[in-house]
Structures are given as C-alpha cells and as structure tokens.
Amino acid sequence: MKLWFVCLVLWSSVLPTATGQRKAPPSRGSGDDRYKADILLIIAHPDDETGDVSGYLARAIFDEHRRVAVVCTTRGDRGGNAFGNARTAALGLEREIEARQAFAYLGIQNVWFVGAHDTPSQDVLSSLENWDHGSVLGEVIRIIRLTRPEVVLTWLPDAVAGENHGDHQAASVVATEAFDLAGNPAAFSEQIFAPRRSLPTPAEGLEPWQPQKIYYYTDADDALGYVQDTPPIPSPFRKNFLEGAGPQYLPTDVSPSLHKSYAAIAAQELSFYLTQDGRIGKEAVESNNFKDFEYPVRLIFGKSLVGGNVTGDVFEGVVPNAVPFDTETPAKPSHDVAELTLNGPWKFYREFWKAHHIENIGALLPIAELGIRAGSRLQVPLLIRNTTEANQELKLTSVLPNGWSDHSRYDNYEIGSGATYPVEASIDAPPDATGWFELTWNLQQGGMIIGTVKLRVSVYKKSGEP
Ligand SMILES: [Zn+2]
C-alpha cells in the first residue's frame, strides 16, 4: 500500500497541471541529508586525526551533536608498518580499514578515500605533483558540494619545524583551494549542471556550496602531542606561534554523554591504527593512563565569511542557512620587492596565502623555519631577482652559527633586468649540536647588503642517539 502511495506521488509530480504546464520537479537545493556534514575534515593519511584533533571531534560529535564527514586524500601506502608485513598498496588497503573502524568509533560513517599516492617528502610541491593536484582538487570540491559543510577542518598550509609531512601540507592547500572554489558555479561546472540523459556522460547534478569557516591544525613541535618521544626544545626566537591563533579545547574535559575524558576517547580511537601508532593508544587504554593524549587541541583560525572571534568556538557566528559564494576577487599575484627570497615551498606559500586571503597564516611564523636531525645536510632553495631596470652584479654570502659548514658554490651573479637566478645552498649541521639556530644569507651589491633572508632551524637527535 505504501509503495503504491509513493508511486502515485512520483507519477503525479510529472502530471500536467490544469493549465497544461508540467509541475516543477522536486527542488534539489536541499541536497541529500544522508551526506550532510557540519564539519568536513580533510586529511592526507589514515590516522592524521589522531592526537591532534580527535579530542575535539569527540566533543563536537558526542556532546555538540555535529555531523562530521572525512576526506582522506591518500591511503598512506608509503608509510611503515608496525604490526605486520604489508607494504605499499597492501598497506593502503589495511590503513583504509583501520581508518574506517576508528572513524566509526567516533560515529563517523561518511569517509571518502581519494586515492592519491602517499609521498615520502616534506615538500608540499612534491606532494601536489605526486598526487595529480587537479584531480584531487576536483574530487575534494565534489565532496564539499555533496556534504555541504559549514566548517572545513584541515592541516596547516605552512612549512613548520615538526613532523611537517608534505602530504599534510598538500591536503591543506587543496582544502583551502576547495573552500574558495566549491561555491563558485564557474569552477568544475560539470559537477553542477543538471544531468542530461541524452548525453553519453551526464553532468552530476550537485549544487555549488560555500563553507563558512576554515580552521587548521598542525603537527609542529609547538603543538606537542603523543608523537613527541622527547620533548621538543622551544624556539628562543619567538613565543609558541599557536598561542592566540585559534580556539583551544582541553581533552581532560569529561564528555557528559560518555562519562569519560576526551583524552580517553582519543586514545581508544588511535588504538585502531595498529600498523601505525595504535599500540600507544591501546596501552593507554589498558593502563587507564591518558597523559599522552591530554595536550590541548589547538586549532588555528583560517578565515570566516560569517565573523566570530579568532579564539572563539569553531561554530561561533555560523548561520544555519547556506551563505552566498564569496565573490571577493582573488588578489593579483604580486611581485616581491625583495631581491633575495627563499624559493620552493616558502615562495609558494607566500603567494598562496595572498591568493586565498589568509595572510594571517603567514604572519604566524614570519621567519621561515624547519627541523632537521643533527649532522644532516640542509638544502635551502634561494631565489635572486633583479627587480630593477638595469643589469646588476650581485653577490651572495651566508652567515652561519659556529660549527656549521657551507658547501654551496656561491658566485658573483650578473643578472639582467627582471631576471631571476635560483641558487641552492648546501649546509651541514654539526653532529653534536641540538636546539635552535638561525642561518642568514645576504645579497650584496657594490659592498652594500641589499637583501637578507633568514631561516631558523631546530636540530634534534632521535631518542636513543648519543
Ligand atoms: Zn599523516
């Protein structure tokens, strides 16, 4: 009887009306509620949520009743395996299931794997190249349009001293680009136009969707977390860059609905990832000791189209209805006035932050930094640009801390007007030094310093090393 009723309704919706016109089909504007999310988490690897944001997700899901969906751009197929012999593609299959079980424990069912390959690198551009940037971006935009999140949560688009995986940064780059493009009907329009059955490949019938806020998180040393087997040395050059950069949530708080701390929930969630650090979560649960999971969850405010304070709650200012596409014209790429800059990922990020109106992210760490192991070699890409209207003779020199050695072949550079010259510096860190160091390069013209670049390096030893 019920089936008959449904058939009747469907049939009546295309019946001619009394005036002879057909009724409009049901609106698609509200989308499919089975996939609607309040938060879309965009990460690179199965387990990227553990430790850093799982404590916040537990709070949002169990006690604020937020719906969360997840995009994982890779299956982590190039990672190590702490549990069995599976590697590469086989490991990817295992890690996908670990993630599905872990997210299901948090009550998250809608998890998509985009299938880009895991990249063993700390260079965001290398990851984007290895992923096929455009196809991953298209898929993430598609998932935003399907899930219609108010909030996007992803890794920090910046190079930091810490774990700093190139894939983490690439996930954040794609998420930020997708945040700006998913509401634009002119971007990936084949996803939007209504399907036409007469065409061999119909359009997809999604609607544009503009998320309201984007937040970032990081595995920088400043964030602490269970992965720190030895406490990192704080930078003497600056305060913790996460202070005041966004809201913080305490995993020591007890979930009113589950009657256990968010730290305990985060430990249990990690325990599903046995090929990775799952053992740490399992042992914490077995010993009922959650100290490794009690570091504050520190989110970083990216941007908001609906206001709200930088350190306010993630959902502060969020409105219940769809917001219009952010039509602000993207900034034109600007020409750097500096004669000497860091090249590679650092140059990329300066342009990226400007293009996406998140210069506040660049202001978190105005001097570039990275972390290396003691005794290792650092390859630093530099770029000299002659922005003047005449040919210039320029000289590059470095100023290094005691014990550091420079194997670069610097030269006098004759550079034409408007031309650029890339240089890669090769610097060896001493084997016995740990802590923070500042490296400087100066560009000189006629004995005068006309440009300076600094890089701050955190040098560490692996635990167990002398
Ligand atoms: Zn990862």
Coordinates of C-alpha atoms and ligand atoms in Angstrom, one line a residue:
M1 CA 0.0 0.0 0.0
K2 CA 2.8 2.3 1.0
L3 CA 4.7 1.6 -2.3
W4 CA 1.6 2.3 -4.3
F5 CA 1.3 5.7 -2.5
V6 CA 4.9 6.6 -3.3
C7 CA 4.4 5.6 -7.0
L8 CA 1.3 7.8 -7.1
V9 CA 3.2 10.8 -5.7
L10 CA 6.1 10.3 -8.2
W11 CA 3.7 10.0 -11.0
S12 CA 1.6 13.0 -10.0
S13 CA 4.7 15.2 -9.9
V14 CA 5.1 14.9 -13.7
L15 CA 1.4 15.1 -14.5
P16 CA 0.3 18.0 -16.5
T17 CA -1.5 20.6 -14.3
A18 CA -4.9 22.0 -15.1
T19 CA -3.2 24.8 -17.1
G20 CA -1.4 22.3 -19.3
Q21 CA 2.0 23.0 -17.8
R22 CA 4.1 20.4 -16.1
K23 CA 4.8 20.9 -12.4
A24 CA 8.4 21.7 -11.5
P25 CA 10.4 18.6 -10.3
P26 CA 11.3 18.5 -6.6
S27 CA 13.9 21.1 -5.7
R28 CA 17.4 19.6 -5.4
G29 CA 18.6 22.6 -3.5
S30 CA 18.4 20.9 -0.1
G31 CA 20.6 18.0 -1.2
D32 CA 20.7 14.5 0.3
D33 CA 20.6 14.7 4.1
R34 CA 22.4 11.3 4.5
Y35 CA 25.6 13.1 3.5
K36 CA 25.1 16.5 5.1
A37 CA 28.0 17.4 7.4
D38 CA 28.6 20.3 9.8
I39 CA 32.3 19.7 9.7
L40 CA 34.3 18.3 6.8
L41 CA 37.7 17.0 7.9
I42 CA 40.2 17.0 5.0
I43 CA 43.4 15.0 5.8
A44 CA 46.2 13.3 3.9
H45 CA 46.6 9.9 5.7
P46 CA 44.6 7.5 7.7
D47 CA 45.4 8.5 11.3
D48 CA 46.0 12.2 10.6
E49 CA 43.2 13.0 13.0
T50 CA 44.7 11.0 16.0
G51 CA 46.2 13.0 18.8
D52 CA 46.0 16.4 17.0
V53 CA 42.2 16.8 16.6
S54 CA 40.4 13.6 17.6
G55 CA 39.7 15.0 21.1
Y56 CA 37.9 18.0 19.6
L57 CA 36.0 15.8 17.1
A58 CA 34.8 13.6 20.0
R59 CA 33.4 16.7 21.8
A60 CA 31.8 18.0 18.6
I61 CA 30.2 14.7 17.7
F62 CA 29.1 13.2 21.1
D63 CA 28.3 16.4 23.0
E64 CA 27.5 19.1 20.4
H65 CA 25.8 16.6 18.0
R66 CA 27.7 17.8 15.0
R67 CA 27.8 15.7 11.9
V68 CA 31.3 15.0 10.7
A69 CA 32.5 13.6 7.3
V70 CA 36.0 12.9 6.3
V71 CA 38.1 13.1 3.1
C72 CA 41.4 11.2 3.2
T73 CA 43.4 12.1 0.1
T74 CA 45.7 9.1 0.3
R75 CA 45.6 5.6 1.9
G76 CA 49.1 6.1 3.5
D77 CA 50.5 3.5 1.2
R78 CA 54.1 4.6 1.5
G79 CA 54.2 4.5 5.3
G80 CA 55.8 2.0 7.6
N81 CA 54.0 -0.9 9.2
A82 CA 54.4 -1.5 13.0
F83 CA 52.1 -4.6 13.0
G84 CA 52.6 -6.8 10.0
N85 CA 54.5 -7.3 6.7
A86 CA 52.0 -5.5 4.4
R87 CA 53.6 -2.6 2.5
T88 CA 52.6 -0.1 -0.3
A89 CA 49.3 -1.0 -1.9
A90 CA 48.5 -3.8 0.6
L91 CA 49.3 -1.5 3.5
G92 CA 47.0 1.1 1.9
L93 CA 44.2 -1.4 2.0
E94 CA 44.8 -2.2 5.6
R95 CA 45.1 1.5 6.6
E96 CA 41.8 2.3 4.9
I97 CA 40.0 -0.3 7.1
E98 CA 41.8 0.9 10.2
A99 CA 40.6 4.5 9.5
R100 CA 37.0 3.3 8.8
Q101 CA 37.0 1.4 12.1
A102 CA 38.5 4.4 14.0
F103 CA 36.1 6.9 12.5
A104 CA 33.1 4.6 13.1
Y105 CA 34.2 4.5 16.8
L106 CA 33.7 8.3 16.7
G107 CA 30.4 7.9 15.0
I108 CA 31.6 9.0 11.6
Q109 CA 30.3 6.8 8.7
N110 CA 30.9 9.1 5.7
V111 CA 34.6 8.7 4.9
W112 CA 36.0 9.1 1.4
F113 CA 39.4 8.0 0.1
V114 CA 40.5 9.9 -2.9
G115 CA 43.3 7.5 -3.7
A116 CA 46.3 9.8 -4.3
H117 CA 49.7 8.2 -3.5
D118 CA 51.4 8.9 -0.2
T119 CA 54.5 11.0 -0.8
P120 CA 57.6 10.5 1.4
S121 CA 58.7 14.1 1.4
Q122 CA 58.5 17.4 3.4
D123 CA 58.0 19.4 0.3
V124 CA 54.4 20.4 -0.4
L125 CA 55.0 20.9 -4.1
S126 CA 56.4 17.4 -4.4
S127 CA 53.3 16.0 -2.8
L128 CA 51.0 18.1 -5.1
E129 CA 52.9 16.9 -8.1
N130 CA 52.8 13.2 -7.0
W131 CA 49.1 13.5 -6.3
D132 CA 47.9 14.9 -9.6
H133 CA 46.8 18.1 -7.9
G134 CA 44.0 18.9 -10.2
S135 CA 42.2 15.6 -9.9
V136 CA 42.4 15.6 -6.1
L137 CA 41.1 19.2 -6.0
G138 CA 38.2 18.3 -8.3
E139 CA 37.3 15.4 -6.0
V140 CA 37.5 17.4 -2.8
I141 CA 35.3 20.1 -4.3
R142 CA 32.8 17.4 -5.3
I143 CA 32.8 16.1 -1.7
I144 CA 32.3 19.6 -0.3
R145 CA 29.3 20.1 -2.7
L146 CA 27.9 16.7 -1.6
T147 CA 28.4 17.1 2.2
R148 CA 27.7 20.9 2.3
P149 CA 29.8 21.6 5.5
E150 CA 29.6 24.8 7.4
V151 CA 33.2 24.3 8.7
V152 CA 36.3 22.8 6.9
L153 CA 39.0 21.5 9.2
T154 CA 42.4 20.6 7.8
W155 CA 46.1 20.7 8.3
L156 CA 48.0 24.0 8.4
P157 CA 49.2 25.3 5.0
D158 CA 52.7 26.2 6.1
A159 CA 56.2 24.7 6.5
V160 CA 57.0 24.2 10.2
A161 CA 59.6 22.6 12.5
G162 CA 57.9 19.4 13.5
E163 CA 56.7 16.4 11.6
N164 CA 55.8 18.6 8.6
H165 CA 54.8 16.0 6.1
G166 CA 54.5 17.3 2.5
D167 CA 51.2 15.4 2.2
H168 CA 49.7 17.1 5.3
Q169 CA 50.5 20.5 3.7
A170 CA 49.2 19.4 0.3
A171 CA 45.9 18.3 2.0
S172 CA 45.6 21.8 3.5
V173 CA 46.4 23.5 0.2
V174 CA 43.8 21.5 -1.6
A175 CA 41.2 22.1 1.2
T176 CA 41.8 25.9 1.1
E177 CA 41.5 26.0 -2.7
A178 CA 38.3 23.9 -2.5
F179 CA 36.9 26.2 0.2
D180 CA 37.3 29.1 -2.2
L181 CA 36.0 27.2 -5.3
A182 CA 33.2 24.9 -4.2
G183 CA 30.7 27.8 -4.1
N184 CA 31.8 29.1 -7.5
P185 CA 29.4 27.8 -10.1
A186 CA 32.0 28.5 -12.8
A187 CA 34.5 26.1 -11.2
F188 CA 34.3 22.4 -12.0
S189 CA 30.9 23.2 -13.5
E190 CA 30.4 19.7 -14.8
Q191 CA 29.7 18.7 -11.2
I192 CA 26.8 21.2 -11.1
F193 CA 24.8 21.2 -14.2
A194 CA 21.7 19.1 -14.1
P195 CA 22.2 15.7 -15.7
R196 CA 21.0 15.4 -19.3
R197 CA 20.1 11.8 -20.2
S198 CA 20.7 12.5 -23.8
L199 CA 24.4 12.9 -23.3
P200 CA 26.7 10.0 -23.1
T201 CA 28.4 11.5 -19.9
P202 CA 25.7 13.4 -18.0
A203 CA 26.6 16.3 -15.6
E204 CA 26.5 15.4 -12.0
G205 CA 23.6 17.5 -10.6
L206 CA 25.3 18.8 -7.5
E207 CA 24.8 22.4 -6.2
P208 CA 27.6 24.9 -5.5
W209 CA 28.3 25.1 -1.8
Q210 CA 30.2 27.8 0.1
P211 CA 31.5 26.7 3.5
Q212 CA 31.5 29.4 6.2
K213 CA 34.7 28.9 8.1
I214 CA 38.0 27.1 7.7
Y215 CA 40.3 26.0 10.6
Y216 CA 43.7 24.5 10.5
Y217 CA 45.8 22.3 12.9
T218 CA 49.4 21.3 12.9
D219 CA 51.9 18.7 13.9
A220 CA 54.5 21.4 14.5
D221 CA 56.7 20.9 17.6
D222 CA 54.7 23.8 19.2
A223 CA 51.6 21.7 19.2
L224 CA 53.1 18.9 21.3
G225 CA 51.1 15.6 21.3
Y226 CA 51.8 11.9 21.7
V227 CA 54.2 11.6 18.8
Q228 CA 56.8 13.6 20.7
D229 CA 59.1 10.9 22.1
T230 CA 61.4 13.6 23.6
P231 CA 60.0 17.0 24.5
P232 CA 61.0 19.4 21.7
I233 CA 63.2 22.4 22.5
P234 CA 61.1 25.6 22.4
S235 CA 62.3 28.3 20.0
P236 CA 64.3 31.0 21.7
F237 CA 63.4 33.4 18.9
R238 CA 59.7 33.6 19.4
K239 CA 56.7 32.5 21.6
N240 CA 54.7 29.5 20.7
F241 CA 53.1 30.5 17.5
L242 CA 49.8 28.7 18.3
E243 CA 49.1 31.0 21.3
G244 CA 46.1 33.1 20.4
A245 CA 45.9 31.8 16.8
G246 CA 42.6 30.0 17.4
P247 CA 40.4 28.2 19.9
Q248 CA 41.8 25.5 22.3
Y249 CA 39.9 22.5 23.6
L250 CA 41.0 20.5 26.7
P251 CA 41.0 16.7 26.2
T252 CA 41.0 16.4 30.0
D253 CA 37.3 17.6 30.0
V254 CA 34.9 14.8 30.6
S255 CA 32.2 14.0 27.9
P256 CA 28.8 14.5 29.6
S257 CA 27.3 11.8 27.3
L258 CA 30.0 9.2 27.5
H259 CA 31.3 9.9 31.1
K260 CA 34.9 9.7 30.1
S261 CA 37.5 12.2 29.1
Y262 CA 38.0 13.2 25.5
A263 CA 41.6 12.1 26.0
A264 CA 40.4 8.6 26.8
I265 CA 38.2 8.6 23.7
A266 CA 41.2 9.9 21.6
A267 CA 43.4 7.0 22.9
Q268 CA 40.7 4.4 22.1
E269 CA 40.4 6.0 18.6
L270 CA 44.1 5.8 18.0
S271 CA 44.2 2.1 19.1
F272 CA 42.5 1.0 15.8
Y273 CA 45.7 2.1 13.8
L274 CA 47.9 -0.9 14.7
T275 CA 50.0 -0.5 11.6
Q276 CA 50.9 3.0 12.9
D277 CA 50.9 4.3 16.5
G278 CA 47.9 2.2 17.6
R279 CA 49.9 0.5 20.2
I280 CA 50.3 3.8 22.1
G281 CA 46.5 4.1 22.2
K282 CA 46.0 0.5 23.1
E283 CA 48.5 0.7 26.0
A284 CA 46.9 3.9 27.3
V285 CA 43.5 2.3 27.3
E286 CA 44.8 -0.9 29.0
S287 CA 46.7 1.0 31.7
N288 CA 44.0 3.7 32.0
N289 CA 46.7 6.3 31.7
F290 CA 45.9 9.0 29.1
K291 CA 48.7 11.6 29.8
D292 CA 49.9 11.4 26.2
F293 CA 46.5 12.5 25.0
E294 CA 46.0 15.4 27.4
Y295 CA 47.7 18.1 25.4
P296 CA 45.3 20.8 24.4
V297 CA 43.8 20.6 20.9
R298 CA 45.0 23.8 19.4
L299 CA 43.1 24.9 16.3
I300 CA 44.2 27.8 14.0
F301 CA 41.6 30.2 12.7
G302 CA 42.0 30.3 8.9
K303 CA 39.1 32.6 7.8
S304 CA 35.4 33.1 8.3
L305 CA 32.8 34.5 6.0
V306 CA 30.4 34.9 9.0
G307 CA 32.5 36.7 11.6
G308 CA 33.4 35.2 15.0
N309 CA 36.5 35.8 17.2
V310 CA 39.8 34.2 16.3
T311 CA 39.9 32.3 19.6
G312 CA 36.1 31.8 19.8
D313 CA 34.4 28.5 19.4
V314 CA 34.5 26.9 15.9
F315 CA 30.8 27.4 15.4
E316 CA 30.7 31.0 16.7
G317 CA 29.0 33.1 14.0
V318 CA 27.9 30.1 11.9
V319 CA 24.5 30.6 10.4
P320 CA 22.0 27.8 9.7
N321 CA 21.3 28.6 6.1
A322 CA 23.6 28.5 3.0
V323 CA 25.8 31.5 2.6
P324 CA 26.4 33.1 -0.8
F325 CA 29.6 32.4 -2.7
D326 CA 32.5 34.6 -1.6
T327 CA 32.7 36.8 -4.6
E328 CA 35.7 38.8 -3.4
T329 CA 38.1 38.9 -6.4
P330 CA 41.2 37.0 -5.8
A331 CA 44.3 39.1 -5.3
K332 CA 46.5 39.5 -8.3
P333 CA 49.9 37.8 -7.9
S334 CA 52.1 40.5 -6.5
H335 CA 55.8 41.0 -7.4
D336 CA 58.0 40.6 -4.4
V337 CA 60.1 43.7 -3.9
A338 CA 62.8 41.8 -2.0
E339 CA 65.9 41.0 -4.1
L340 CA 66.6 37.7 -2.2
T341 CA 63.9 35.3 -1.1
L342 CA 63.6 31.7 -0.1
N343 CA 62.4 29.7 -3.1
G344 CA 60.5 26.4 -3.3
P345 CA 57.7 25.8 -0.8
W346 CA 58.3 29.1 1.1
K347 CA 57.9 31.2 -2.0
F348 CA 54.9 29.1 -3.0
Y349 CA 53.2 29.7 0.4
R350 CA 53.7 33.5 0.3
E351 CA 51.8 33.6 -3.0
F352 CA 49.2 31.0 -1.8
W353 CA 48.4 32.9 1.4
K354 CA 47.8 36.1 -0.6
A355 CA 45.7 34.4 -3.3
H356 CA 43.4 32.9 -0.7
H357 CA 43.2 35.9 1.7
I358 CA 44.8 34.0 4.6
E359 CA 47.9 36.3 5.1
N360 CA 47.3 35.8 8.9
I361 CA 48.7 32.2 8.4
G362 CA 51.9 33.7 7.0
A363 CA 52.1 36.1 10.0
L364 CA 52.2 33.1 12.4
L365 CA 55.8 32.4 11.5
P366 CA 57.2 35.4 9.7
I367 CA 60.7 33.9 9.6
A368 CA 60.8 30.5 7.9
E369 CA 61.8 27.5 10.0
L370 CA 62.3 23.8 9.8
G371 CA 63.5 20.9 11.8
I372 CA 66.4 18.5 10.9
R373 CA 68.4 15.8 12.6
A374 CA 71.8 16.6 14.0
G375 CA 74.7 16.0 11.5
S376 CA 72.4 16.1 8.4
R377 CA 72.7 18.3 5.3
L378 CA 70.2 21.0 4.6
Q379 CA 69.4 22.0 1.0
V380 CA 68.0 25.5 1.0
P381 CA 66.4 26.9 -2.2
L382 CA 67.1 30.6 -2.6
L383 CA 66.0 33.0 -5.4
I384 CA 67.7 36.1 -6.5
R385 CA 65.6 38.5 -8.5
N386 CA 66.7 41.7 -10.2
T387 CA 63.6 43.9 -10.0
T388 CA 65.4 47.0 -11.3
E389 CA 65.5 48.3 -14.8
A390 CA 69.3 47.8 -15.3
N391 CA 71.6 44.7 -15.3
Q392 CA 73.1 44.1 -11.9
E393 CA 76.2 42.4 -10.5
L394 CA 75.1 40.8 -7.3
K395 CA 77.0 38.7 -4.7
L396 CA 75.5 36.1 -2.2
T397 CA 77.1 35.2 1.1
S398 CA 76.0 33.2 4.2
V399 CA 76.3 33.8 7.9
L400 CA 76.2 30.5 9.8
P401 CA 76.4 29.6 13.6
N402 CA 79.7 28.2 14.9
G403 CA 80.3 24.6 13.7
W404 CA 78.0 24.8 10.7
S405 CA 79.6 24.4 7.3
D406 CA 78.6 25.8 3.9
H407 CA 79.2 23.6 0.8
S408 CA 77.4 25.9 -1.6
R409 CA 79.1 27.3 -4.6
Y410 CA 78.1 31.0 -4.3
D411 CA 79.3 33.3 -7.0
N412 CA 79.0 36.8 -8.3
Y413 CA 75.9 36.9 -10.4
E414 CA 75.4 39.1 -13.4
I415 CA 71.6 39.3 -13.7
G416 CA 69.6 41.1 -16.3
S417 CA 66.8 43.4 -15.6
G418 CA 63.7 41.5 -14.5
A419 CA 65.6 38.2 -14.5
T420 CA 65.8 35.6 -11.7
Y421 CA 68.5 33.3 -10.6
P422 CA 67.8 30.2 -8.4
V423 CA 70.6 29.1 -6.0
E424 CA 70.5 26.0 -3.8
A425 CA 72.6 26.3 -0.6
S426 CA 74.1 23.1 0.9
I427 CA 74.6 23.5 4.6
D428 CA 75.9 20.8 7.0
A429 CA 74.6 20.9 10.6
P430 CA 77.2 19.8 13.2
P431 CA 76.7 16.2 14.5
D432 CA 76.8 17.2 18.2
A433 CA 74.6 20.3 18.3
T434 CA 70.9 20.3 19.3
G435 CA 68.5 23.2 19.7
W436 CA 67.5 26.2 17.6
F437 CA 69.9 28.0 15.2
E438 CA 69.5 30.9 12.8
L439 CA 71.0 30.9 9.4
T440 CA 71.3 34.1 7.3
W441 CA 72.0 34.8 3.6
N442 CA 72.9 38.3 2.4
L443 CA 72.7 39.6 -1.1
Q444 CA 75.3 42.4 -1.8
Q445 CA 75.7 44.9 -4.4
G446 CA 78.9 47.0 -4.5
G447 CA 79.7 46.0 -0.9
M448 CA 76.3 47.0 0.4
I449 CA 73.7 44.5 1.7
I450 CA 70.5 45.0 -0.3
G451 CA 68.6 41.8 0.7
T452 CA 68.6 39.4 3.6
V453 CA 66.9 36.0 4.2
K454 CA 66.8 34.1 7.4
L455 CA 66.0 30.5 8.2
R456 CA 65.6 29.1 11.7
V457 CA 66.5 25.5 12.2
S458 CA 65.5 23.2 15.0
V459 CA 68.2 20.5 15.3
Y460 CA 67.2 17.3 17.1
K461 CA 68.5 13.8 17.8
K462 CA 66.3 10.8 17.7
S463 CA 65.7 9.4 21.1
G464 CA 68.4 6.7 21.9
E465 CA 71.1 8.6 19.9
P466 CA 74.1 9.7 22.0
Ligands
ZN1 ZN 50.0 11.8 8.1

